[in-house]
Amino acid sequence: MSLPHIVVICGSTRFMTEMTEADLRETSAGKIVVKPAFDMKSPHQLWSVPAEAEALKARLDDLHRAKIRLADEVLVVGAYIGDSTRAEITYARSLGKPVRFTHPDVDPGA
């Protein structure tokens, strides 16, 4: 039995609302969606200590690259591409993963 198409959502966590909307649309189209689970810019006990927050950020970056490897394609959400998202796009393309954009004009490869 084959799995449905898997999409990983990438983008700045400032676009969490848009990521949730993209998740809804992709899931309703029958796809498995993986995306960032939370925004570390919002206060939380898990990242209240700077040294622990830095270590958590590194683990989350590794985990997100694993999500990219798992996925069939990448969907970049938002009208802004920062350094982290740019690195994720580069990584996905190096693996031959198709990359779509909710705002194609921000594609750094265009």
PDB file of C-alpha atoms in Angstrom:
ATOM      1  CA  MET A   1       0.000   0.000   0.000  1.00  0.00           C
ATOM      2  CA  SER A   2       1.524   3.327  -1.030  1.00  0.00           C
ATOM      3  CA  LEU A   3       1.526   6.482   1.045  1.00  0.00           C
ATOM      4  CA  PRO A   4      -0.184   9.688  -0.057  1.00  0.00           C
ATOM      5  CA  HIS A   5       2.004  12.511  -1.370  1.00  0.00           C
ATOM      6  CA  ILE A   6       3.972  14.155   1.481  1.00  0.00           C
ATOM      7  CA  VAL A   7       4.418  17.937   1.590  1.00  0.00           C
ATOM      8  CA  VAL A   8       6.706  19.759   4.013  1.00  0.00           C
ATOM      9  CA  ILE A   9       5.869  23.375   4.737  1.00  0.00           C
ATOM     10  CA  CYS A  10       8.794  25.757   5.139  1.00  0.00           C
ATOM     11  CA  GLY A  11       8.910  29.458   5.869  1.00  0.00           C
ATOM     12  CA  SER A  12       9.401  32.056   8.521  1.00  0.00           C
ATOM     13  CA  THR A  13       7.493  31.284  11.706  1.00  0.00           C
ATOM     14  CA  ARG A  14       6.048  34.799  11.465  1.00  0.00           C
ATOM     15  CA  PHE A  15       3.731  33.125   8.927  1.00  0.00           C
ATOM     16  CA  MET A  16       2.363  30.429  11.292  1.00  0.00           C
ATOM     17  CA  THR A  17      -1.237  31.437  10.507  1.00  0.00           C
ATOM     18  CA  GLU A  18      -0.555  31.079   6.782  1.00  0.00           C
ATOM     19  CA  MET A  19       1.197  27.744   7.416  1.00  0.00           C
ATOM     20  CA  THR A  20      -1.896  26.479   9.205  1.00  0.00           C
ATOM     21  CA  GLU A  21      -4.052  27.551   6.247  1.00  0.00           C
ATOM     22  CA  ALA A  22      -1.674  25.849   3.797  1.00  0.00           C
ATOM     23  CA  ASP A  23      -1.767  22.717   5.973  1.00  0.00           C
ATOM     24  CA  LEU A  24      -5.568  22.746   5.798  1.00  0.00           C
ATOM     25  CA  ARG A  25      -5.592  23.130   2.011  1.00  0.00           C
ATOM     26  CA  GLU A  26      -2.921  20.496   1.363  1.00  0.00           C
ATOM     27  CA  THR A  27      -4.487  18.018   3.805  1.00  0.00           C
ATOM     28  CA  SER A  28      -7.940  18.519   2.286  1.00  0.00           C
ATOM     29  CA  ALA A  29      -6.344  17.699  -1.091  1.00  0.00           C
ATOM     30  CA  GLY A  30      -5.350  14.297   0.326  1.00  0.00           C
ATOM     31  CA  LYS A  31      -1.714  14.993   1.147  1.00  0.00           C
ATOM     32  CA  ILE A  32       0.266  14.256   4.299  1.00  0.00           C
ATOM     33  CA  VAL A  33       1.602  17.560   5.650  1.00  0.00           C
ATOM     34  CA  VAL A  34       4.564  18.148   7.961  1.00  0.00           C
ATOM     35  CA  LYS A  35       5.500  21.629   9.142  1.00  0.00           C
ATOM     36  CA  PRO A  36       7.111  23.541  11.979  1.00  0.00           C
ATOM     37  CA  ALA A  37       5.209  22.729  15.161  1.00  0.00           C
ATOM     38  CA  PHE A  38       5.653  26.046  16.964  1.00  0.00           C
ATOM     39  CA  ASP A  39       7.168  29.506  16.937  1.00  0.00           C
ATOM     40  CA  MET A  40      10.191  29.953  19.214  1.00  0.00           C
ATOM     41  CA  LYS A  41       9.676  33.725  19.096  1.00  0.00           C
ATOM     42  CA  SER A  42       6.654  33.290  21.352  1.00  0.00           C
ATOM     43  CA  PRO A  43       7.527  32.912  25.044  1.00  0.00           C
ATOM     44  CA  HIS A  44       7.622  29.388  26.435  1.00  0.00           C
ATOM     45  CA  GLN A  45       9.371  27.625  29.307  1.00  0.00           C
ATOM     46  CA  LEU A  46      11.118  25.193  26.924  1.00  0.00           C
ATOM     47  CA  TRP A  47      13.252  27.984  25.431  1.00  0.00           C
ATOM     48  CA  SER A  48      13.359  30.513  28.258  1.00  0.00           C
ATOM     49  CA  VAL A  49      17.046  29.816  29.009  1.00  0.00           C
ATOM     50  CA  PRO A  50      19.196  31.177  26.132  1.00  0.00           C
ATOM     51  CA  ALA A  51      21.717  28.299  26.076  1.00  0.00           C
ATOM     52  CA  GLU A  52      18.909  25.732  26.086  1.00  0.00           C
ATOM     53  CA  ALA A  53      17.046  27.686  23.407  1.00  0.00           C
ATOM     54  CA  GLU A  54      20.111  27.642  21.165  1.00  0.00           C
ATOM     55  CA  ALA A  55      20.479  23.871  21.559  1.00  0.00           C
ATOM     56  CA  LEU A  56      16.758  23.365  20.893  1.00  0.00           C
ATOM     57  CA  LYS A  57      16.952  25.532  17.756  1.00  0.00           C
ATOM     58  CA  ALA A  58      19.807  23.369  16.445  1.00  0.00           C
ATOM     59  CA  ARG A  59      17.800  20.170  17.112  1.00  0.00           C
ATOM     60  CA  LEU A  60      14.738  21.654  15.413  1.00  0.00           C
ATOM     61  CA  ASP A  61      16.805  22.648  12.365  1.00  0.00           C
ATOM     62  CA  ASP A  62      18.070  19.043  12.105  1.00  0.00           C
ATOM     63  CA  LEU A  63      14.534  17.741  12.512  1.00  0.00           C
ATOM     64  CA  HIS A  64      13.219  20.055   9.804  1.00  0.00           C
ATOM     65  CA  ARG A  65      15.918  18.881   7.377  1.00  0.00           C
ATOM     66  CA  ALA A  66      14.742  15.321   8.131  1.00  0.00           C
ATOM     67  CA  LYS A  67      11.192  16.410   7.273  1.00  0.00           C
ATOM     68  CA  ILE A  68      12.498  17.766   3.964  1.00  0.00           C
ATOM     69  CA  ARG A  69      14.210  14.426   3.218  1.00  0.00           C
ATOM     70  CA  LEU A  70      10.970  12.594   4.042  1.00  0.00           C
ATOM     71  CA  ALA A  71       8.767  14.783   1.867  1.00  0.00           C
ATOM     72  CA  ASP A  72       7.937  14.454  -1.809  1.00  0.00           C
ATOM     73  CA  GLU A  73       7.860  18.232  -2.186  1.00  0.00           C
ATOM     74  CA  VAL A  74       8.361  21.499  -0.319  1.00  0.00           C
ATOM     75  CA  LEU A  75       5.814  24.302  -0.021  1.00  0.00           C
ATOM     76  CA  VAL A  76       7.334  27.629   1.011  1.00  0.00           C
ATOM     77  CA  VAL A  77       4.776  29.836   2.740  1.00  0.00           C
ATOM     78  CA  GLY A  78       4.936  33.594   3.084  1.00  0.00           C
ATOM     79  CA  ALA A  79       6.003  36.764   1.339  1.00  0.00           C
ATOM     80  CA  TYR A  80       9.459  36.843   2.928  1.00  0.00           C
ATOM     81  CA  ILE A  81      12.438  34.473   2.694  1.00  0.00           C
ATOM     82  CA  GLY A  82      14.979  34.696   5.509  1.00  0.00           C
ATOM     83  CA  ASP A  83      18.323  32.961   5.851  1.00  0.00           C
ATOM     84  CA  SER A  84      16.909  29.779   7.435  1.00  0.00           C
ATOM     85  CA  THR A  85      14.205  29.364   4.815  1.00  0.00           C
ATOM     86  CA  ARG A  86      16.691  30.124   2.026  1.00  0.00           C
ATOM     87  CA  ALA A  87      18.957  27.360   3.408  1.00  0.00           C
ATOM     88  CA  GLU A  88      15.981  24.949   3.507  1.00  0.00           C
ATOM     89  CA  ILE A  89      15.137  25.751  -0.118  1.00  0.00           C
ATOM     90  CA  THR A  90      18.751  25.187  -1.153  1.00  0.00           C
ATOM     91  CA  TYR A  91      18.827  21.900   0.776  1.00  0.00           C
ATOM     92  CA  ALA A  92      15.560  20.681  -0.769  1.00  0.00           C
ATOM     93  CA  ARG A  93      16.720  21.533  -4.273  1.00  0.00           C
ATOM     94  CA  SER A  94      20.063  19.791  -3.657  1.00  0.00           C
ATOM     95  CA  LEU A  95      18.010  16.650  -2.959  1.00  0.00           C
ATOM     96  CA  GLY A  96      15.984  17.134  -6.145  1.00  0.00           C
ATOM     97  CA  LYS A  97      12.782  17.976  -4.265  1.00  0.00           C
ATOM     98  CA  PRO A  98      10.246  20.143  -6.119  1.00  0.00           C
ATOM     99  CA  VAL A  99       9.706  23.484  -4.362  1.00  0.00           C
ATOM    100  CA  ARG A 100       6.467  25.471  -4.632  1.00  0.00           C
ATOM    101  CA  PHE A 101       5.825  28.948  -3.235  1.00  0.00           C
ATOM    102  CA  THR A 102       2.656  30.633  -1.995  1.00  0.00           C
ATOM    103  CA  HIS A 103       4.356  33.839  -3.201  1.00  0.00           C
ATOM    104  CA  PRO A 104       6.413  32.811  -6.282  1.00  0.00           C
ATOM    105  CA  ASP A 105       7.994  36.270  -6.523  1.00  0.00           C
ATOM    106  CA  VAL A 106      10.150  35.487  -3.441  1.00  0.00           C
ATOM    107  CA  ASP A 107      11.744  32.390  -5.009  1.00  0.00           C
ATOM    108  CA  PRO A 108      15.505  32.963  -4.641  1.00  0.00           C
ATOM    109  CA  GLY A 109      16.101  30.689  -7.633  1.00  0.00           C
ATOM    110  CA  ALA A 110      13.796  32.572  -9.999  1.00  0.00           C
TER     111      ALA A 110
END
